[in-house]
Coordinates of C-alpha atoms and ligand atoms in Angstrom, one line a residue:
Chain A
M1 CA 72.4 63.7 114.3
S2 CA 71.3 63.1 118.3
S3 CA 67.7 63.5 119.5
F4 CA 68.3 65.6 122.0
V5 CA 68.3 69.3 122.5
P6 CA 72.1 70.1 122.1
I7 CA 73.5 71.7 125.3
P8 CA 75.3 74.0 125.7
S9 CA 76.6 73.8 122.0
S10 CA 73.5 75.2 120.7
S11 CA 72.4 78.9 121.3
I12 CA 68.6 78.4 121.3
G13 CA 69.0 75.4 123.4
C14 CA 70.8 77.4 126.2
K15 CA 68.5 80.1 126.0
F16 CA 65.3 77.5 126.0
F17 CA 66.8 76.3 129.4
M18 CA 67.5 80.3 130.5
G19 CA 63.7 80.8 129.8
I20 CA 62.6 77.7 131.3
T21 CA 64.3 78.1 134.5
G22 CA 63.6 81.9 134.6
L23 CA 59.6 80.9 134.8
L24 CA 60.2 78.5 137.5
L25 CA 62.3 81.3 139.3
I26 CA 59.2 83.6 138.6
G27 CA 57.0 81.2 139.9
F28 CA 59.2 80.9 143.0
V29 CA 59.2 84.5 143.6
L30 CA 55.5 84.9 143.0
G31 CA 55.0 81.9 145.7
H32 CA 57.0 83.1 148.2
M33 CA 56.0 86.8 148.0
T34 CA 52.3 85.4 148.2
G35 CA 53.6 83.5 151.5
N36 CA 55.1 86.5 153.1
L37 CA 52.3 88.8 152.8
L38 CA 50.6 86.5 155.3
I39 CA 52.5 88.9 157.9
F40 CA 49.6 91.3 157.3
M41 CA 47.3 89.3 158.3
G42 CA 48.9 88.6 161.8
P43 CA 51.4 86.4 163.8
E44 CA 49.6 83.4 163.5
A45 CA 49.0 83.3 160.0
I46 CA 52.7 83.6 159.2
N47 CA 53.7 81.4 162.0
E48 CA 51.4 78.8 160.7
Y49 CA 52.6 79.1 157.4
G50 CA 56.2 78.8 158.3
E51 CA 55.3 75.6 160.5
F52 CA 53.7 74.3 157.4
L53 CA 56.6 74.9 155.1
Q54 CA 59.1 73.6 157.7
T55 CA 56.9 70.0 158.1
M56 CA 55.1 69.5 155.0
G57 CA 55.8 65.7 154.3
H58 CA 57.3 65.0 157.3
G59 CA 59.7 67.9 156.9
V60 CA 61.2 66.1 153.8
L61 CA 59.3 68.0 151.1
I62 CA 61.3 71.9 152.1
W63 CA 64.7 69.8 151.3
V64 CA 63.0 68.9 148.1
A65 CA 62.3 72.5 147.5
R66 CA 65.8 73.7 148.6
I67 CA 67.3 71.2 146.4
G68 CA 65.1 72.1 143.4
L69 CA 65.9 75.5 143.9
V70 CA 69.5 75.3 144.2
A71 CA 69.5 73.3 141.0
I72 CA 67.2 75.8 138.8
F73 CA 69.3 79.0 140.2
T74 CA 72.6 76.8 139.2
I75 CA 71.4 76.1 135.9
H76 CA 70.1 79.5 135.3
M77 CA 73.4 81.1 136.5
A78 CA 75.7 78.8 134.5
L79 CA 74.1 79.4 131.2
A80 CA 73.8 83.2 132.1
F81 CA 77.6 82.8 132.1
A82 CA 78.0 80.5 128.9
L83 CA 76.0 82.7 126.8
R84 CA 77.8 85.8 128.3
N85 CA 80.8 84.4 127.2
K86 CA 79.7 83.4 123.4
N87 CA 78.3 86.8 123.1
N88 CA 81.4 88.5 124.3
N89 CA 83.2 86.4 121.8
A90 CA 81.0 87.1 119.0
R91 CA 82.1 90.5 118.7
P92 CA 86.0 91.3 119.5
V93 CA 86.1 94.6 118.3
P94 CA 83.9 97.1 120.1
Y95 CA 82.0 99.9 117.9
G96 CA 83.1 103.2 118.4
A97 CA 80.2 104.7 118.8
D98 CA 77.0 103.7 120.8
G99 CA 73.7 103.7 118.8
T100 CA 71.3 101.6 120.7
I101 CA 67.9 102.0 119.0
Q102 CA 65.5 100.7 121.7
A103 CA 66.7 98.2 124.0
S104 CA 65.9 99.0 127.5
W105 CA 68.8 99.6 130.1
A106 CA 67.5 96.5 132.0
S107 CA 67.8 94.3 129.2
R108 CA 71.2 95.5 128.7
H109 CA 72.2 94.8 132.2
M110 CA 70.6 91.4 133.1
M111 CA 74.1 90.1 134.1
L112 CA 74.6 93.2 136.7
T113 CA 71.1 92.8 138.1
G114 CA 71.4 89.1 138.1
I115 CA 74.7 89.1 140.2
V116 CA 73.2 91.8 142.7
I117 CA 70.0 89.2 143.0
F118 CA 72.6 86.5 143.7
L119 CA 74.4 88.4 146.4
F120 CA 71.1 89.3 148.0
L121 CA 70.0 85.7 148.1
V122 CA 73.5 84.7 149.9
Y123 CA 72.5 87.4 152.0
H124 CA 68.8 86.8 152.7
I125 CA 69.5 83.3 153.5
A126 CA 72.1 84.1 156.0
H127 CA 69.8 86.5 157.6
F128 CA 66.6 84.9 157.9
T129 CA 67.5 81.1 157.2
V130 CA 70.6 80.5 158.6
G131 CA 70.7 83.4 161.3
A132 CA 74.3 84.2 160.7
I133 CA 73.6 87.8 160.1
D134 CA 71.8 88.8 163.3
P135 CA 72.0 85.9 165.6
D136 CA 70.3 87.3 168.5
N137 CA 67.0 87.9 166.4
H138 CA 66.6 84.2 164.8
K139 CA 63.8 82.3 165.0
E140 CA 65.6 79.5 166.6
V141 CA 66.8 81.7 169.5
I142 CA 63.9 84.2 170.3
A143 CA 60.9 83.1 172.3
R144 CA 58.4 80.6 170.6
D145 CA 54.7 82.0 170.1
I146 CA 51.8 80.7 172.1
H147 CA 51.3 78.1 170.0
N148 CA 54.6 76.9 170.2
K149 CA 55.7 77.5 166.8
F150 CA 58.6 79.8 165.9
D151 CA 58.1 83.1 166.0
I152 CA 58.7 84.3 162.2
Y153 CA 56.6 87.2 162.6
S154 CA 58.7 89.0 165.7
M155 CA 62.0 88.0 163.6
V156 CA 60.9 89.6 160.5
V157 CA 59.7 93.0 162.2
K158 CA 62.6 93.2 164.3
G159 CA 64.7 92.8 161.4
F160 CA 63.0 95.3 159.0
Q161 CA 62.8 97.7 162.1
Q162 CA 66.7 98.3 161.3
P163 CA 66.8 100.8 158.2
L164 CA 69.6 99.6 157.0
V165 CA 68.5 96.0 156.5
S166 CA 65.2 97.4 155.0
G167 CA 66.8 99.4 152.8
L168 CA 69.3 96.7 151.4
Y169 CA 66.0 94.3 150.9
I170 CA 64.2 97.1 149.1
L171 CA 67.4 98.0 146.7
A172 CA 67.9 94.1 146.1
Q173 CA 64.0 94.2 145.0
L174 CA 64.6 97.0 142.7
A175 CA 67.3 94.9 141.1
L176 CA 64.9 92.3 140.7
G177 CA 62.1 94.5 139.5
L178 CA 65.1 95.7 136.8
H179 CA 65.6 91.8 135.9
L180 CA 62.0 91.1 135.6
S181 CA 61.4 94.1 133.4
H182 CA 62.8 92.6 130.8
G183 CA 62.9 88.6 131.7
A184 CA 59.7 88.1 132.9
G185 CA 58.6 89.0 129.2
S186 CA 61.5 87.5 127.3
W187 CA 61.0 83.9 128.2
L188 CA 58.0 84.0 125.4
Q189 CA 60.2 84.6 122.7
S190 CA 63.3 82.0 124.1
L191 CA 60.2 79.5 124.3
G192 CA 59.2 80.0 120.9
L193 CA 55.8 81.4 121.5
A194 CA 56.1 85.2 120.8
R195 CA 54.5 85.3 117.4
G196 CA 51.6 87.7 116.4
W197 CA 49.3 88.7 119.4
V198 CA 51.5 86.6 121.8
R199 CA 54.4 88.9 121.3
K200 CA 52.5 92.1 122.1
L201 CA 52.3 90.4 125.9
I202 CA 56.2 90.7 126.2
L203 CA 56.1 94.3 127.4
P204 CA 53.1 94.3 129.8
L205 CA 53.9 91.0 131.3
G206 CA 57.4 92.2 132.1
Y207 CA 56.6 95.5 133.6
G208 CA 53.3 93.7 135.3
I209 CA 55.3 91.0 137.0
A210 CA 58.0 93.1 137.9
G211 CA 55.7 95.7 139.4
I212 CA 53.6 93.2 141.4
I213 CA 56.9 91.6 142.7
V214 CA 58.6 94.8 143.6
V215 CA 55.3 96.5 145.5
G216 CA 54.4 92.9 146.9
N217 CA 58.0 92.6 148.5
C218 CA 59.1 95.9 149.5
S219 CA 55.4 96.6 151.2
I220 CA 56.7 94.4 153.9
P221 CA 59.6 96.5 154.9
V222 CA 58.1 99.6 154.1
S223 CA 55.0 99.0 156.3
I224 CA 57.5 97.7 159.1
L225 CA 59.3 100.9 159.1
L226 CA 56.6 103.2 158.8
G227 CA 55.2 101.2 161.9
W228 CA 52.1 100.3 160.4
V229 CA 53.1 96.5 161.0
K230 CA 54.5 96.0 164.5
Chain B
M1 CA 77.6 121.0 104.0
K2 CA 80.7 120.3 106.2
L3 CA 81.5 117.3 107.6
T4 CA 83.9 115.7 110.0
L5 CA 84.1 112.0 109.2
K6 CA 86.1 109.6 111.5
V7 CA 86.6 106.6 109.5
W8 CA 87.8 103.2 110.5
R9 CA 90.7 102.7 108.2
Q10 CA 92.6 99.0 108.3
N11 CA 94.8 98.0 105.7
N12 CA 93.8 93.9 105.8
P13 CA 92.7 91.4 107.9
S14 CA 95.3 91.0 110.5
D15 CA 96.0 94.7 110.9
S16 CA 94.4 96.1 114.1
G17 CA 93.1 99.2 112.4
R18 CA 92.1 102.6 113.8
F19 CA 90.1 105.9 113.0
V20 CA 91.1 108.3 110.8
E21 CA 89.7 111.6 110.5
Y22 CA 88.8 113.5 107.2
Q23 CA 86.9 116.6 106.3
A24 CA 84.0 116.3 103.7
N25 CA 84.0 119.9 102.3
N26 CA 81.6 119.5 99.2
V27 CA 78.5 117.6 100.6
V28 CA 75.4 118.3 98.7
P29 CA 72.1 117.2 100.8
D30 CA 70.9 115.2 97.9
M31 CA 73.8 112.9 97.6
S32 CA 73.4 109.5 98.9
F33 CA 75.8 108.5 101.6
L34 CA 77.9 106.2 99.3
E35 CA 78.0 109.3 97.0
M36 CA 79.4 111.1 99.6
L37 CA 82.1 108.9 100.1
D38 CA 82.5 108.6 96.4
V39 CA 83.7 112.5 96.8
V40 CA 86.0 111.8 99.7
N41 CA 87.6 109.2 97.7
G42 CA 87.9 111.5 94.6
D43 CA 89.7 113.8 96.8
L44 CA 92.0 111.1 98.6
M45 CA 93.2 109.9 95.3
A46 CA 93.7 113.7 94.1
Q47 CA 96.3 113.6 96.6
G48 CA 97.5 110.4 96.3
Q49 CA 96.2 108.8 99.1
E50 CA 94.3 105.2 99.4
P51 CA 90.7 105.7 98.7
I52 CA 88.3 104.2 101.7
A53 CA 87.3 100.8 100.8
F54 CA 83.3 100.1 101.3
D55 CA 81.2 97.6 99.9
H56 CA 78.4 98.6 97.3
D57 CA 76.6 97.1 94.4
C58 CA 72.9 98.1 93.3
R59 CA 72.7 101.6 95.1
E60 CA 69.1 101.2 95.1
G61 CA 68.3 99.0 98.4
I62 CA 67.9 95.6 96.9
C63 CA 71.4 93.5 96.9
G64 CA 72.4 93.7 100.6
S65 CA 75.9 94.6 99.4
C66 CA 76.4 98.1 101.5
S67 CA 76.8 98.6 105.0
L68 CA 78.6 100.8 107.4
V69 CA 77.5 101.6 110.9
I70 CA 77.3 105.4 111.1
N71 CA 77.5 107.0 114.4
G72 CA 76.9 103.2 115.9
R73 CA 73.5 102.8 113.9
A74 CA 73.4 99.8 111.1
H75 CA 72.8 101.5 107.6
G76 CA 72.8 104.8 109.8
P77 CA 70.2 106.8 111.5
T78 CA 67.2 106.1 108.7
R79 CA 65.2 102.5 108.2
G80 CA 66.6 101.9 104.6
T81 CA 70.0 100.6 103.6
T82 CA 73.1 102.9 103.4
C83 CA 72.9 103.3 99.7
Q84 CA 69.4 104.8 100.6
T85 CA 70.5 107.3 103.1
Y86 CA 70.7 110.7 102.1
M87 CA 72.9 113.4 103.5
R88 CA 70.0 115.4 104.2
N89 CA 69.4 113.3 107.1
F90 CA 72.7 114.7 108.8
S91 CA 73.4 118.4 109.8
D92 CA 75.9 120.8 108.7
G93 CA 79.2 120.4 111.2
Q94 CA 78.2 117.1 112.3
T95 CA 80.9 114.5 113.1
L96 CA 80.3 110.8 111.9
V97 CA 81.7 107.9 113.0
I98 CA 81.5 105.2 110.3
E99 CA 82.9 101.7 111.0
P100 CA 82.3 98.3 109.4
W101 CA 79.9 95.7 110.6
R102 CA 81.8 94.4 113.9
A103 CA 81.4 90.7 114.5
K104 CA 83.8 87.6 114.8
A105 CA 82.0 85.9 112.2
F106 CA 82.4 89.0 109.7
P107 CA 86.3 89.8 109.8
V108 CA 87.3 92.8 108.3
L109 CA 88.8 92.6 105.0
R110 CA 89.9 96.1 104.4
D111 CA 88.6 99.6 105.9
L112 CA 84.9 99.3 105.7
V113 CA 84.6 96.0 104.0
C114 CA 83.7 92.8 105.7
D115 CA 83.5 89.0 104.7
R116 CA 80.0 88.1 105.1
S117 CA 80.3 84.4 103.6
A118 CA 79.3 83.4 106.8
F119 CA 75.7 83.9 105.8
D120 CA 76.5 82.0 102.5
R121 CA 77.8 79.2 104.3
I122 CA 74.7 79.1 106.7
T123 CA 72.4 79.1 103.5
Q124 CA 74.5 76.1 102.0
A125 CA 73.9 74.2 105.4
G126 CA 70.0 73.9 104.6
G127 CA 68.4 77.3 102.9
Y128 CA 67.5 75.5 99.8
I129 CA 64.8 72.8 98.9
S130 CA 66.1 69.7 97.2
S131 CA 63.0 67.6 96.2
N132 CA 62.9 67.7 92.4
V133 CA 59.3 69.2 91.7
G134 CA 59.5 68.4 87.9
G135 CA 57.9 71.5 85.7
A136 CA 56.1 74.4 86.8
P137 CA 52.5 73.1 88.3
D138 CA 49.6 74.5 87.3
G139 CA 48.7 77.7 88.9
N140 CA 46.1 76.8 91.4
A141 CA 47.3 73.0 91.6
L142 CA 49.1 73.9 95.1
P143 CA 46.8 76.1 97.0
I144 CA 48.8 78.1 99.5
P145 CA 46.4 80.4 102.1
K146 CA 47.0 84.2 100.9
V147 CA 48.3 84.8 104.8
V148 CA 50.8 82.3 104.6
A149 CA 52.3 83.4 101.3
D150 CA 52.2 86.9 102.5
K151 CA 54.1 86.1 105.7
A152 CA 56.6 83.7 103.5
M153 CA 57.2 86.8 101.2
D154 CA 57.7 88.7 104.1
A155 CA 60.5 86.5 105.3
A156 CA 62.0 86.3 101.9
E157 CA 62.5 89.9 101.6
C158 CA 65.8 89.4 103.6
I159 CA 68.5 90.8 101.4
G160 CA 71.1 89.3 103.5
C161 CA 72.9 92.5 104.4
G162 CA 74.0 91.5 107.8
A163 CA 72.7 95.0 109.5
C164 CA 70.9 92.6 112.1
V165 CA 74.2 91.3 113.1
A166 CA 75.7 94.5 113.1
A167 CA 73.0 95.7 115.2
C168 CA 72.6 93.2 117.6
K169 CA 74.3 93.5 121.3
N170 CA 75.8 90.1 120.7
A171 CA 76.7 89.8 117.1
S172 CA 73.6 87.3 116.7
A173 CA 72.4 86.0 113.2
M174 CA 69.1 85.2 114.4
L175 CA 67.0 87.6 112.6
F176 CA 68.8 86.7 109.2
V177 CA 68.8 83.0 109.8
S178 CA 64.9 82.9 111.3
A179 CA 64.0 84.7 108.0
K180 CA 66.0 82.2 105.8
V181 CA 64.2 79.0 107.9
S182 CA 60.9 80.7 107.8
H183 CA 60.4 81.6 104.2
L184 CA 60.7 78.0 103.0
G185 CA 59.5 76.4 106.2
L186 CA 56.0 78.4 105.5
L187 CA 55.4 77.2 102.1
P188 CA 54.7 73.5 101.3
Q189 CA 57.5 72.8 99.1
G190 CA 59.7 73.3 102.2
Q191 CA 57.7 70.9 104.7
P192 CA 59.8 67.7 103.8
E193 CA 63.0 69.3 104.9
R194 CA 61.8 71.6 107.6
T195 CA 63.0 70.3 110.6
A196 CA 66.5 69.2 109.1
R197 CA 66.8 72.8 107.4
V198 CA 66.4 74.5 110.8
R199 CA 68.9 71.8 112.6
K200 CA 71.5 72.3 110.0
M201 CA 71.0 76.2 109.5
V202 CA 71.1 77.1 113.4
S203 CA 73.9 74.5 113.8
Q204 CA 76.3 76.4 111.4
M205 CA 75.3 79.7 112.7
D206 CA 76.8 78.4 116.2
K207 CA 79.7 77.1 114.2
E208 CA 80.1 80.6 112.6
G209 CA 80.7 82.2 116.0
F210 CA 77.6 84.5 115.9
G211 CA 76.0 85.5 119.3
A212 CA 73.2 84.3 121.0
C213 CA 70.1 86.1 121.1
T214 CA 68.8 88.2 124.1
N215 CA 65.7 89.0 123.0
Q216 CA 66.1 92.6 122.4
Y217 CA 64.8 93.1 118.9
E218 CA 67.9 95.9 118.0
C219 CA 68.1 93.5 114.9
E220 CA 64.4 94.0 113.9
A221 CA 64.7 97.8 114.8
A222 CA 67.8 98.2 112.1
C223 CA 66.5 95.8 109.7
P224 CA 66.2 98.1 106.0
K225 CA 63.7 95.3 105.3
E226 CA 61.5 95.3 108.4
I227 CA 61.8 91.4 109.1
S228 CA 60.0 91.0 112.0
A229 CA 61.3 89.0 115.1
D230 CA 58.4 87.1 115.2
F231 CA 60.3 85.1 112.7
I232 CA 63.0 84.2 115.4
A233 CA 60.1 82.8 117.7
R234 CA 59.3 80.3 114.7
M235 CA 62.7 79.4 114.5
N236 CA 63.2 79.0 118.2
G237 CA 59.7 76.9 118.2
D238 CA 60.8 75.0 114.8
Y239 CA 64.5 74.2 116.4
L240 CA 63.0 73.2 119.6
W241 CA 60.5 70.9 118.2
A242 CA 63.0 69.4 115.8
S243 CA 65.4 68.7 118.3
V244 CA 63.2 66.5 120.0
T245 CA 61.5 64.9 116.8
T246 CA 63.7 64.3 114.0
E247 CA 65.0 60.9 113.5
E248 CA 68.1 61.4 111.5
Ligands
HEM301 C1 64.8 85.2 141.5 C2 66.0 85.1 140.7 C3 65.7 85.5 139.4 C4 64.7 85.6 138.4 C5 63.1 85.1 138.8 C6 65.4 85.3 137.1 C7 64.4 85.5 136.0 C8 64.8 85.4 134.8 C9 64.1 85.5 133.6 C10 62.6 85.5 133.8 C11 64.9 85.9 132.3 C12 64.8 85.5 130.8 C13 65.1 84.5 130.3 C14 65.0 84.6 128.7 O1 65.3 85.5 128.1 O2 64.5 83.7 128.0 C15 66.3 85.8 132.8 C16 67.5 86.2 132.3 C17 68.7 86.3 132.8 N1 69.2 86.0 134.1 FE1 67.8 85.7 135.4 N2 66.5 85.3 137.0 C18 67.1 85.4 138.3 C19 68.1 85.2 139.0 C20 69.4 85.6 138.1 C21 70.7 85.6 138.6 C22 71.0 85.1 140.3 C23 71.8 85.6 137.6 C24 73.0 85.5 137.8 C25 73.6 85.3 137.0 C26 71.0 85.9 136.6 C27 71.2 86.2 135.0 C28 70.3 86.2 133.9 C29 70.8 86.3 132.7 C30 72.3 87.0 132.4 C31 69.8 86.7 132.0 C32 70.1 87.2 130.1 C33 70.2 85.7 129.7 C34 70.1 85.8 128.2 O3 69.2 86.7 127.5 O4 70.9 85.6 127.6 N3 69.5 85.6 136.6 N4 66.3 85.8 134.4
SF4_302 S1 67.1 90.0 108.5 FE1 67.3 92.5 107.5 S2 69.0 93.1 108.7 FE2 69.4 91.0 108.6 S3 70.3 90.6 106.7 FE3 68.2 90.3 106.4 S4 67.6 92.4 105.6 FE4 69.4 92.6 106.5
FES303 S1 74.3 98.9 97.1 FE1 72.7 97.5 96.8 S2 71.4 97.6 99.0 FE2 72.8 99.3 99.2

């Protein structure tokens, strides 16, 4: 027997990496949200933060982070499909009656919410990173701020003043919230930690992290739509 | 009580099978579910029809032979086994959909009977202790903390019925395998083979074609012996640790 975790032939090994990548993605989402909340501290704070991200490690680190994220997402999604395939094969004839006892809707639709998150991600990158969705309102095009930094603040505010764009972001956050209401606690089990009192953390952690992320991220488009941030 | 039964009928493993409707008109609330099926089968045989095949043995909730998914619930609406499910748990005039465990690893042999020997092969892969321990040791020669002994006994309660597989959205056998891995892995006698055992049993589980765990705990909610999903976390931990430490 080899001494490595057999991937992807082992279901437990797959789930372990699903849990690790999910956990890393939660870390990213929390960090991303915290950074973005700087918008409430005014243009200087968030533009400065944007500049920092672009220039850290002489502009190398942002690419390290981007490549890392792509790798994590790729592993997470590839395993999601591999596991889904294995699980579908395990029950070729479905039941004639549904008798779900307690599994939440979110836990039964992780693939659906995951795919919505992915589609949103493509849109989000095309929108704010590449500037393909709304080219006239992209950081590279609009006037720089007084410190000669990209005016991310104006880009975000003008973007979210469009109800359709804001609505899309809010819907995507709801999908992410559902995904995390199961996922943000589930990794404890995949990593083999959910025994005794630790298992009692699964639900509060799932709903807690999901709630923080949905409220935190939605607060930005909502505040802009309501004219609190302009 | 009168009930309408939609029962899965399948002649053999290669038959695609179908639901057939029957009327059960002489149901007494104190009958067990299996006794109700006995009565229906008596009527069917009196009419010269093939009786409905279903698994059973002890009929007292300890052997794990009985199965049946009733209205989508493994072992029916109450917590115990099907043989310990009573007709008073249903209402007069109700329609009941009765199916076998559905899993690729548990092929249906006939009607409601499926082949659960995949569980035997998983047990054969590592669910034993092979060290020769000689005669029975003195009562207190091998101290085992009470909490550990209790937990091992909790795991050992598994009767191998397969309801966990039937109830799981992915037909995963994690609860059964974790119970078998843990009741030996918790005790001193089980330590020498602990890492090899978990690797072999999980590997056999995957080979049999069971699904993977999505951490939804439908298994735990359906298990007639209330095996805790904590054992799954324990097995995950043991397996992951074994994957990086075994020297075989
Ligand atoms: C920011 C993005 C995402 C985050 C934070 C995230 C987080 C998580 C977490 C923490 C889990 C639980 C892992 C476990 O049970 O151990 C999970 C599971 C899952 N994720 Fe994601 N995920 C994200 C994106 C995606 C995407 C894009 C997909 C698309 C395919 C996806 C599909 C799934 C599926 C199907 C599961 C359940 C896997 C299983 O239980 O077998 N996720 N996710
Ligand atoms: S874990 Fe419970 S449901 Fe699964 S085989 Fe054992 S007794 Fe049956
Ligand atoms: S027949 Fe033995 S447990 Fe039901």
